PDB file of N, CA and C in Angstrom:
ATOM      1  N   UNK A  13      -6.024 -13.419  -7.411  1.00 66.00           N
ATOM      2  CA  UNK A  13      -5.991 -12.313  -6.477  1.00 66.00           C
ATOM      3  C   UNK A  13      -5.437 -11.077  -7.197  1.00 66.00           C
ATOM      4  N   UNK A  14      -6.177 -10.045  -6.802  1.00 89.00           N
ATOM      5  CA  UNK A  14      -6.059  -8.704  -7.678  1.00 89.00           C
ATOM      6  C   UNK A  14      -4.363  -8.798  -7.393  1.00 89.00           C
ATOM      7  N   UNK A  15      -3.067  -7.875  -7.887  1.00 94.00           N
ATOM      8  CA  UNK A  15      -1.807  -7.673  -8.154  1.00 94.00           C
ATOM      9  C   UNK A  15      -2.033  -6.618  -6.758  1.00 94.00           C
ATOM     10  N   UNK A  16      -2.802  -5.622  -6.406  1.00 96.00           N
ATOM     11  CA  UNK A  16      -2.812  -4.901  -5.193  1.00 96.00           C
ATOM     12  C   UNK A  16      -2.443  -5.295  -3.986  1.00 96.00           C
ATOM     13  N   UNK A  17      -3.781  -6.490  -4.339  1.00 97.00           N
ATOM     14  CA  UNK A  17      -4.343  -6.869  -2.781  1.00 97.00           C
ATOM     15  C   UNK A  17      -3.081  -7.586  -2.368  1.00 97.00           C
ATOM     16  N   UNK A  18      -2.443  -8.100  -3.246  1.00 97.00           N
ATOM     17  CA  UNK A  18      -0.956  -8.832  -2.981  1.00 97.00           C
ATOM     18  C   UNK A  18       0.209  -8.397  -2.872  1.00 97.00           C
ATOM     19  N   UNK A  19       0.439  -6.948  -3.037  1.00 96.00           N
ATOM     20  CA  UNK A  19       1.265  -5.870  -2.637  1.00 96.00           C
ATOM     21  C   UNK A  19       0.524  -5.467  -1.172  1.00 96.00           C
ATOM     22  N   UNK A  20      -0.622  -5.108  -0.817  1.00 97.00           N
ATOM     23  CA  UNK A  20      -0.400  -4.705   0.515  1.00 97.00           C
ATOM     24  C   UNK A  20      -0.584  -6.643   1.616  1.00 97.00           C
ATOM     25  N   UNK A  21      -0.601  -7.049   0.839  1.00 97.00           N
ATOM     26  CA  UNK A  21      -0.849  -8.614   2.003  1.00 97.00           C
ATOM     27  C   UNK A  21       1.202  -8.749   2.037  1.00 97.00           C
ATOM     28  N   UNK A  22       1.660  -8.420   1.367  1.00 97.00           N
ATOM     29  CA  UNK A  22       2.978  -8.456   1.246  1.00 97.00           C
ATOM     30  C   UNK A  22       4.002  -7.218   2.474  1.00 97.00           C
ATOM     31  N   UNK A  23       3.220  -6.119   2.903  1.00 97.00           N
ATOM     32  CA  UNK A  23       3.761  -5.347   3.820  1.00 97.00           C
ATOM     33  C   UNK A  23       2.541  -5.819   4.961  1.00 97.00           C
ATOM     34  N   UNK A  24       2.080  -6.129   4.887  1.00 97.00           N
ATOM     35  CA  UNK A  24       1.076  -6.634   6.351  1.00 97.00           C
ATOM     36  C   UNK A  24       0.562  -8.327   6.411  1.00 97.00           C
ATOM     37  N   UNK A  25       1.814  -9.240   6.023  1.00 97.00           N
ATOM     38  CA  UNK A  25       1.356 -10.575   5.679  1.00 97.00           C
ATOM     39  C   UNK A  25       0.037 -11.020   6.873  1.00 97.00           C
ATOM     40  N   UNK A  26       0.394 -10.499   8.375  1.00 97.00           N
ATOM     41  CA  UNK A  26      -0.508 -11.482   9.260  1.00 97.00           C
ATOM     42  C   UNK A  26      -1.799 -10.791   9.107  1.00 97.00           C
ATOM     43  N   UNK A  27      -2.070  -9.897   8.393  1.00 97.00           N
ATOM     44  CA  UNK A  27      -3.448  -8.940   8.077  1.00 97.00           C
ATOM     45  C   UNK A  27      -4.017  -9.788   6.914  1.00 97.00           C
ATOM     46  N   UNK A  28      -3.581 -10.623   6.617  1.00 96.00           N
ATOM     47  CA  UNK A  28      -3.897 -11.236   4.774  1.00 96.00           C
ATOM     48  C   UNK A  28      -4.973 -11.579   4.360  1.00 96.00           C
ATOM     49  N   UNK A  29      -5.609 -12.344   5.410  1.00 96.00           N
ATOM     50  CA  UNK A  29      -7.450 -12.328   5.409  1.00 96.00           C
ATOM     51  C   UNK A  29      -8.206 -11.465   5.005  1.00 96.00           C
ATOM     52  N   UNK A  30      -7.683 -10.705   6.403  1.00 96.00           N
ATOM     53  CA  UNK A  30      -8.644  -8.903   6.158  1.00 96.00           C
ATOM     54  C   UNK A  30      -8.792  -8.094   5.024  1.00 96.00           C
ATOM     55  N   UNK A  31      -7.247  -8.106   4.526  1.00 97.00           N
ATOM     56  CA  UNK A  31      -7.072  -7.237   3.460  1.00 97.00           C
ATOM     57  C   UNK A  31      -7.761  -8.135   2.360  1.00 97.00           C
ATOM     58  N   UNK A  32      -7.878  -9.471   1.879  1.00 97.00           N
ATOM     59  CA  UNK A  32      -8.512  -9.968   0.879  1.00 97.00           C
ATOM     60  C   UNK A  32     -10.290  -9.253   0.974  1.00 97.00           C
ATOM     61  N   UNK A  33     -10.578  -9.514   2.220  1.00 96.00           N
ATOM     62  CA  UNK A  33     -11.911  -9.025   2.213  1.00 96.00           C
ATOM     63  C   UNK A  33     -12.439  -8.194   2.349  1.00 96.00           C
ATOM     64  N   UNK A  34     -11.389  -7.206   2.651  1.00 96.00           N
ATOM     65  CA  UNK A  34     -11.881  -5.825   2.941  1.00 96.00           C
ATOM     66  C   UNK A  34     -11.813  -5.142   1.273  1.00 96.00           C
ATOM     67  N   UNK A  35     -10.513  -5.626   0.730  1.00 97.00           N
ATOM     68  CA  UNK A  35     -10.685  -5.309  -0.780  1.00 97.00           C
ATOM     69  C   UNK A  35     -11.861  -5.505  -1.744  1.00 97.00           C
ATOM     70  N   UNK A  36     -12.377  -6.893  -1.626  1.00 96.00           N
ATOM     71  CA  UNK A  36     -13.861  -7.304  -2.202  1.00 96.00           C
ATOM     72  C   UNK A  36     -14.863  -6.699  -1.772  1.00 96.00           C
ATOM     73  N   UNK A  37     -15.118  -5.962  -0.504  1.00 95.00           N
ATOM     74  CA  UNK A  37     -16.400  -4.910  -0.417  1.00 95.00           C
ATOM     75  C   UNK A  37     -16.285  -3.729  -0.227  1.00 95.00           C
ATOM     76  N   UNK A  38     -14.705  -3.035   0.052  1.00 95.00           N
ATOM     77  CA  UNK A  38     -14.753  -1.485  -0.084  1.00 95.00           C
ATOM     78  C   UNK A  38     -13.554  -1.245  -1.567  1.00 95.00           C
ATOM     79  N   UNK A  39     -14.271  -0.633  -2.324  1.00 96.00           N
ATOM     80  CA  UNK A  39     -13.559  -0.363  -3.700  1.00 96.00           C
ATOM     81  C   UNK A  39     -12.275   0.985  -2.951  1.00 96.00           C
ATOM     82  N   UNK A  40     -12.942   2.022  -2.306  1.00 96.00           N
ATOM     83  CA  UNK A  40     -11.830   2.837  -1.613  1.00 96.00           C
ATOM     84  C   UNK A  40     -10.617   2.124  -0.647  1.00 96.00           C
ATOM     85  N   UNK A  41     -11.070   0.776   0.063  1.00 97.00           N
ATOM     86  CA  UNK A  41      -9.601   0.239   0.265  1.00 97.00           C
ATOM     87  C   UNK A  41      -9.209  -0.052  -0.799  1.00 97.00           C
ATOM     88  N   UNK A  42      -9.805  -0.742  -1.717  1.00 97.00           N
ATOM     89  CA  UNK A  42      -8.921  -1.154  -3.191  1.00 97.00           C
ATOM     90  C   UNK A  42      -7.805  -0.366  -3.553  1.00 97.00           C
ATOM     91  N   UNK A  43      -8.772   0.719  -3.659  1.00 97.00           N
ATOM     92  CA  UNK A  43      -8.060   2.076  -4.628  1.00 97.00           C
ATOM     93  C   UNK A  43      -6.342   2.225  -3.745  1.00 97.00           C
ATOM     94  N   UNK A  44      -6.793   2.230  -2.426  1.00 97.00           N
ATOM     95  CA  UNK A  44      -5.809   2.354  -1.605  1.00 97.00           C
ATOM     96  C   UNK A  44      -4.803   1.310  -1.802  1.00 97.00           C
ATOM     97  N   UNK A  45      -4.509   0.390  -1.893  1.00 98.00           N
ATOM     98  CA  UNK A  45      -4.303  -0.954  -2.026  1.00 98.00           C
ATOM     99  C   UNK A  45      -3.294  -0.834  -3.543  1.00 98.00           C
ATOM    100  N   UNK A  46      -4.422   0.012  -4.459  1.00 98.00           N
ATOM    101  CA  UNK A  46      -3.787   0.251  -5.853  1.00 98.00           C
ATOM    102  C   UNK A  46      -2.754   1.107  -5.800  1.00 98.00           C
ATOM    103  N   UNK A  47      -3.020   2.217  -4.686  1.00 98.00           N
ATOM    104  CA  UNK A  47      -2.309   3.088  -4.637  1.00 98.00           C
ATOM    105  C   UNK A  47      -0.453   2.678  -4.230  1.00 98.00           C
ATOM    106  N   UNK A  48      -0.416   1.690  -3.095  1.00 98.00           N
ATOM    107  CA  UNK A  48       0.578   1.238  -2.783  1.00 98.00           C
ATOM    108  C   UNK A  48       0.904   0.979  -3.872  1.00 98.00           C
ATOM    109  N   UNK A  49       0.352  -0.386  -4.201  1.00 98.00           N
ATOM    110  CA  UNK A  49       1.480  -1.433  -5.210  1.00 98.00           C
ATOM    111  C   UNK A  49       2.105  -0.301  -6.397  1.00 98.00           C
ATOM    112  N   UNK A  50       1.460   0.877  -6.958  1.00 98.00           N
ATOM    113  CA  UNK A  50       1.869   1.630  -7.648  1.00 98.00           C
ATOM    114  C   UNK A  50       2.819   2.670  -6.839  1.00 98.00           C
ATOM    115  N   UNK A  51       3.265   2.915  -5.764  1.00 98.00           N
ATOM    116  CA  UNK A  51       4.263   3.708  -4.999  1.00 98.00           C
ATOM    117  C   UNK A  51       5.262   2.650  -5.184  1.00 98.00           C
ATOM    118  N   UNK A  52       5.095   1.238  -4.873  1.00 97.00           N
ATOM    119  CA  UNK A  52       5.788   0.201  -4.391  1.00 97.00           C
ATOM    120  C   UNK A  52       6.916   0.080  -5.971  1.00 97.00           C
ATOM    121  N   UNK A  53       5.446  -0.219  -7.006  1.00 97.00           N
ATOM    122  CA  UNK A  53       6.715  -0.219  -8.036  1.00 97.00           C
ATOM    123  C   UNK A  53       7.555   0.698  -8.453  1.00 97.00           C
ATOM    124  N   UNK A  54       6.692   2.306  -8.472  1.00 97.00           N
ATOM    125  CA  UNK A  54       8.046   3.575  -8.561  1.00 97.00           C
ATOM    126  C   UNK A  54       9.091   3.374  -7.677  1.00 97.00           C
ATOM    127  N   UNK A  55       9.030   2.947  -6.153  1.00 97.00           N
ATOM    128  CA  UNK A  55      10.280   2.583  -6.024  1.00 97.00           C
ATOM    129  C   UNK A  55      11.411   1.821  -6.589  1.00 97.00           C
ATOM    130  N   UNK A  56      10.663   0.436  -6.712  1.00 96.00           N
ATOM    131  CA  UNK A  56      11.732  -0.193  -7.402  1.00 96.00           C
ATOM    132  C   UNK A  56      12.167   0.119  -8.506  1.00 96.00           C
ATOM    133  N   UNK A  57      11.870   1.183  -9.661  1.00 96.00           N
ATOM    134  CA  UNK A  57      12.212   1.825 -10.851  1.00 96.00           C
ATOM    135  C   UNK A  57      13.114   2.577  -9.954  1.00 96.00           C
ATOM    136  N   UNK A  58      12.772   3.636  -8.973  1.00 96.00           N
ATOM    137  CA  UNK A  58      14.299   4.304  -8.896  1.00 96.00           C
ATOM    138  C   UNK A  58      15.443   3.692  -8.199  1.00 96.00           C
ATOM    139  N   UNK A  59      14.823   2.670  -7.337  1.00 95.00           N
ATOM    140  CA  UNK A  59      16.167   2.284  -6.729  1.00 95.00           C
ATOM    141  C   UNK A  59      16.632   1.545  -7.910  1.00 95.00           C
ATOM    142  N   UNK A  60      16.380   1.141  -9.197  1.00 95.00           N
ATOM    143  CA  UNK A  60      17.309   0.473 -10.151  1.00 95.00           C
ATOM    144  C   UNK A  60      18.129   1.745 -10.927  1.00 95.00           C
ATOM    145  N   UNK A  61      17.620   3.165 -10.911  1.00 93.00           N
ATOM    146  CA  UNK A  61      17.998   4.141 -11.734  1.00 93.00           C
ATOM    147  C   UNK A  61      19.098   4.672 -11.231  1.00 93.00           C
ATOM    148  N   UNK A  62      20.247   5.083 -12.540  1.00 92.00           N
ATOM    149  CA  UNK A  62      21.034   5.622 -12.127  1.00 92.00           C
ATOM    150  C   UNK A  62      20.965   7.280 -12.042  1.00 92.00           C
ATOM    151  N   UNK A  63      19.704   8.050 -12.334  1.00 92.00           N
ATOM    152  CA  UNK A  63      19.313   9.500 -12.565  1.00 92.00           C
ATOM    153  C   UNK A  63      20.214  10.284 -11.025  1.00 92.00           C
ATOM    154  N   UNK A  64      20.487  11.231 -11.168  1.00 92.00           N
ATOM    155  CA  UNK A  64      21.025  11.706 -10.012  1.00 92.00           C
ATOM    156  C   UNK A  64      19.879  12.037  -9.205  1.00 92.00           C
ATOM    157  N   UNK A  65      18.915  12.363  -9.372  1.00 93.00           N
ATOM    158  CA  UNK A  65      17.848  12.817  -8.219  1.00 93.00           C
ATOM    159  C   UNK A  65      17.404  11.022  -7.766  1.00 93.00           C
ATOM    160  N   UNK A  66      17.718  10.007  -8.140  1.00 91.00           N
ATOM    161  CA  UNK A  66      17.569   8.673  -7.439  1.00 91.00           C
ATOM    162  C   UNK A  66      17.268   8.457  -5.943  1.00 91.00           C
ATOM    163  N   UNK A  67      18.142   9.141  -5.097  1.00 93.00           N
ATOM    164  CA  UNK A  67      18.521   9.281  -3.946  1.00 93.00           C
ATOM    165  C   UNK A  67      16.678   9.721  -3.340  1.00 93.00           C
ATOM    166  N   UNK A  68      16.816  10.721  -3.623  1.00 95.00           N
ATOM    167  CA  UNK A  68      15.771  11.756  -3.377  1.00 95.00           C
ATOM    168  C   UNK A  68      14.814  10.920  -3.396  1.00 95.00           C
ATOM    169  N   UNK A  69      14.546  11.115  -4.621  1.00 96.00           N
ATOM    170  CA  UNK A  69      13.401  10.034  -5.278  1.00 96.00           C
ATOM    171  C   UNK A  69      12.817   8.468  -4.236  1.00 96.00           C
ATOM    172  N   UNK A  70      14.053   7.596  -4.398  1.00 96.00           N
ATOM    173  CA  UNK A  70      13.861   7.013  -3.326  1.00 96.00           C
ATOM    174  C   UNK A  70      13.486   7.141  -2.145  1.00 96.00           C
ATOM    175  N   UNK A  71      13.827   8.067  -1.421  1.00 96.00           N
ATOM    176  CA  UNK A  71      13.419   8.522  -0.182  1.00 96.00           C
ATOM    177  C   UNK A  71      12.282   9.229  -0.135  1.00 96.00           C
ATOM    178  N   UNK A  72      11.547   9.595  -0.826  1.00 97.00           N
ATOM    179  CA  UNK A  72      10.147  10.169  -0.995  1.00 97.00           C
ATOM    180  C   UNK A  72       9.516   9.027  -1.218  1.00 97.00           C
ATOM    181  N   UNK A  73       9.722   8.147  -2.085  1.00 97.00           N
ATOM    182  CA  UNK A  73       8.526   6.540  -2.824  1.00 97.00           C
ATOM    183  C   UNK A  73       8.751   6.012  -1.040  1.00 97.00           C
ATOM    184  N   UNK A  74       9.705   5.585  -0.660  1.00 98.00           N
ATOM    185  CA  UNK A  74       9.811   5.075   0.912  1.00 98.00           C
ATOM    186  C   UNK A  74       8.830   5.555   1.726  1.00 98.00           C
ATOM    187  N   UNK A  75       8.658   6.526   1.962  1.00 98.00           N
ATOM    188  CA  UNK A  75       8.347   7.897   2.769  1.00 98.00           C
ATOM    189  C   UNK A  75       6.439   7.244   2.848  1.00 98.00           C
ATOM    190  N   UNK A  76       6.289   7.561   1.371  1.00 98.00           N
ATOM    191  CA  UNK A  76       4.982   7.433   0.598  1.00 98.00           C
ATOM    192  C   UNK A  76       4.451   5.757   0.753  1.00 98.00           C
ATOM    193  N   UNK A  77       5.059   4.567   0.213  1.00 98.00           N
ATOM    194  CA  UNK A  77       4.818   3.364   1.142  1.00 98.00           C
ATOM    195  C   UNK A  77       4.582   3.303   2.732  1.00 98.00           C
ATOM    196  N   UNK A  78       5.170   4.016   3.556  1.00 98.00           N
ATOM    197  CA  UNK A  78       5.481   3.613   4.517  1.00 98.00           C
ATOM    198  C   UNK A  78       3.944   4.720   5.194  1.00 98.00           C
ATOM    199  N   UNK A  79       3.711   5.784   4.423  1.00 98.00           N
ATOM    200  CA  UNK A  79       2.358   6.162   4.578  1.00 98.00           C
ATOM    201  C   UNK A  79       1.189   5.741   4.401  1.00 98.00           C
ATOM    202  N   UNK A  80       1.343   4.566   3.088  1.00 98.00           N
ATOM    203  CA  UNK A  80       0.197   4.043   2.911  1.00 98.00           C
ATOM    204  C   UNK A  80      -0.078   3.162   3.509  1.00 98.00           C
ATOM    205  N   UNK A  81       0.764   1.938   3.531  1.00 98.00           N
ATOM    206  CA  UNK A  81       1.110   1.026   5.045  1.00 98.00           C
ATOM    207  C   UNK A  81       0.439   1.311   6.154  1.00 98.00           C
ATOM    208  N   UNK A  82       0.519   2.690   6.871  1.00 98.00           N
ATOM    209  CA  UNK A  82       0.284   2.759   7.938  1.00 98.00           C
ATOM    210  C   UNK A  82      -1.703   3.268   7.664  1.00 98.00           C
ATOM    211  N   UNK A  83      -2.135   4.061   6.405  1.00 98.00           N
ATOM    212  CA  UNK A  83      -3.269   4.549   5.993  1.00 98.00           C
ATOM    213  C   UNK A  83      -3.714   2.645   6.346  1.00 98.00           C
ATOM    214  N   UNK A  84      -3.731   1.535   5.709  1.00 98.00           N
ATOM    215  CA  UNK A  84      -3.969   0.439   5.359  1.00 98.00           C
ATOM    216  C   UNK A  84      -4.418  -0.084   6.707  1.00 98.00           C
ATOM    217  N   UNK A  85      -3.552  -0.074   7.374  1.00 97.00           N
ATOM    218  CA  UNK A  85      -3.351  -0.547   9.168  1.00 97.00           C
ATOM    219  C   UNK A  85      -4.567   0.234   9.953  1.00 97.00           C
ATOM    220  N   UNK A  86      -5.251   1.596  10.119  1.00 97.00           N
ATOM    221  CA  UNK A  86      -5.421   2.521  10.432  1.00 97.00           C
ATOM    222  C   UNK A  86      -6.866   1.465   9.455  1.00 97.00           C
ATOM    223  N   UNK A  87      -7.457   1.692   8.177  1.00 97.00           N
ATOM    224  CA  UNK A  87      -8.358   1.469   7.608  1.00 97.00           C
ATOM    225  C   UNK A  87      -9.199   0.157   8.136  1.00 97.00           C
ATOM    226  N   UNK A  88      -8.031  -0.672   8.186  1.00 97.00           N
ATOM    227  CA  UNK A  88      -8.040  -2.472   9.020  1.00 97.00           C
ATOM    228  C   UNK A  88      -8.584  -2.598  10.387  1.00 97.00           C
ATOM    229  N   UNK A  89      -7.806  -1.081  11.004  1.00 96.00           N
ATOM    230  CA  UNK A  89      -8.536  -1.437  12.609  1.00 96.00           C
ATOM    231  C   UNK A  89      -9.515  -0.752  12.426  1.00 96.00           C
ATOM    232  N   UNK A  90     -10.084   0.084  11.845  1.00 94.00           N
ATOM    233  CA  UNK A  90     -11.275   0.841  11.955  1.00 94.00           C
ATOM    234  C   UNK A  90     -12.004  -0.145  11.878  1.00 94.00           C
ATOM    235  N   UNK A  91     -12.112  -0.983  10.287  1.00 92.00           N
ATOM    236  CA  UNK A  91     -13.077  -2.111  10.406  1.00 92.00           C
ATOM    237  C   UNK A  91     -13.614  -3.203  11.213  1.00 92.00           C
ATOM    238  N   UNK A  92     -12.282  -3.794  11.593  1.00 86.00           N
ATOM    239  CA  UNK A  92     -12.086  -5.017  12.496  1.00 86.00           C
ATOM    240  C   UNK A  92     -13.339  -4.125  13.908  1.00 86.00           C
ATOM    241  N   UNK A  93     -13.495  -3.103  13.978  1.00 82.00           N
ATOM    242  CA  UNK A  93     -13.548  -2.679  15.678  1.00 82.00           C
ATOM    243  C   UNK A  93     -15.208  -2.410  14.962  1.00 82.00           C
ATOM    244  N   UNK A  94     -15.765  -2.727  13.921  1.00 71.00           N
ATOM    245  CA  UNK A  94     -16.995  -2.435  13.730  1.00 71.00           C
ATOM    246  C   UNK A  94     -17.433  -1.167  12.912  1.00 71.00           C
ATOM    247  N   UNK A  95     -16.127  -0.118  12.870  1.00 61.00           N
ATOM    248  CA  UNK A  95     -16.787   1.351  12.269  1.00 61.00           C
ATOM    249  C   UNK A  95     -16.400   0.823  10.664  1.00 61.00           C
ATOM    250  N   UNK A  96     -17.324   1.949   9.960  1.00 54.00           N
ATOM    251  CA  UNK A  96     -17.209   2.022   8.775  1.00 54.00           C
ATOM    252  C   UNK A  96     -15.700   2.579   8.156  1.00 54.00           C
ATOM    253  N   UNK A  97     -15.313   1.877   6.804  1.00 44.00           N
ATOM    254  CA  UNK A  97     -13.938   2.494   6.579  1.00 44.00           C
ATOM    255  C   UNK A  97     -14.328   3.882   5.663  1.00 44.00           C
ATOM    256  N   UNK A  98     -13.392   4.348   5.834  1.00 45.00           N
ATOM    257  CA  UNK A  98     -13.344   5.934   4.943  1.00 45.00           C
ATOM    258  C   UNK A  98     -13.970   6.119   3.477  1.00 45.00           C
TER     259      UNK A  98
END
């Protein structure tokens, strides 16, 4: 399983189906998908950093997960309900 698709099955575990299959025929959820797990890991780089803008930092990568999360959710019901995803 792509490293993505297992970063967003990881913030939406009971979606885990969907997201496997929605990843294998829309490359733009992928991308999306890519996009998290790559927000996901800048977080965990700053929450390990001691840089003074850390704080900040953190709270923007949060901010930015918690956007894509919801982009992901939003992409999921579009499909599930029959429309095409973005």
């Amino acid at each position: 399983m792509h490293h993505a698709v297992q970063a967003a099955i990881a913030h939406l575990p009971d979606r885990g189906h969907a997201i496997e299959e929605l990843a294998k025929a829309d490359e733009g959820f992928l991308s999306l998908c890519e996009d998290l797990a790559e927000a996901q890991a800048a977080l965990m780089r700053w929450e390990r950093s001691d840089a003074p803008v850390g704080t900040a930092r953190c709270s923007e990568y949060r901010e930015l997960v918690r956007d894509l999360v919801a982009e992901l959710e939003t992409t999921l019901d579009r499909n599930a309900n029959g429309q095409e995803s973005p």
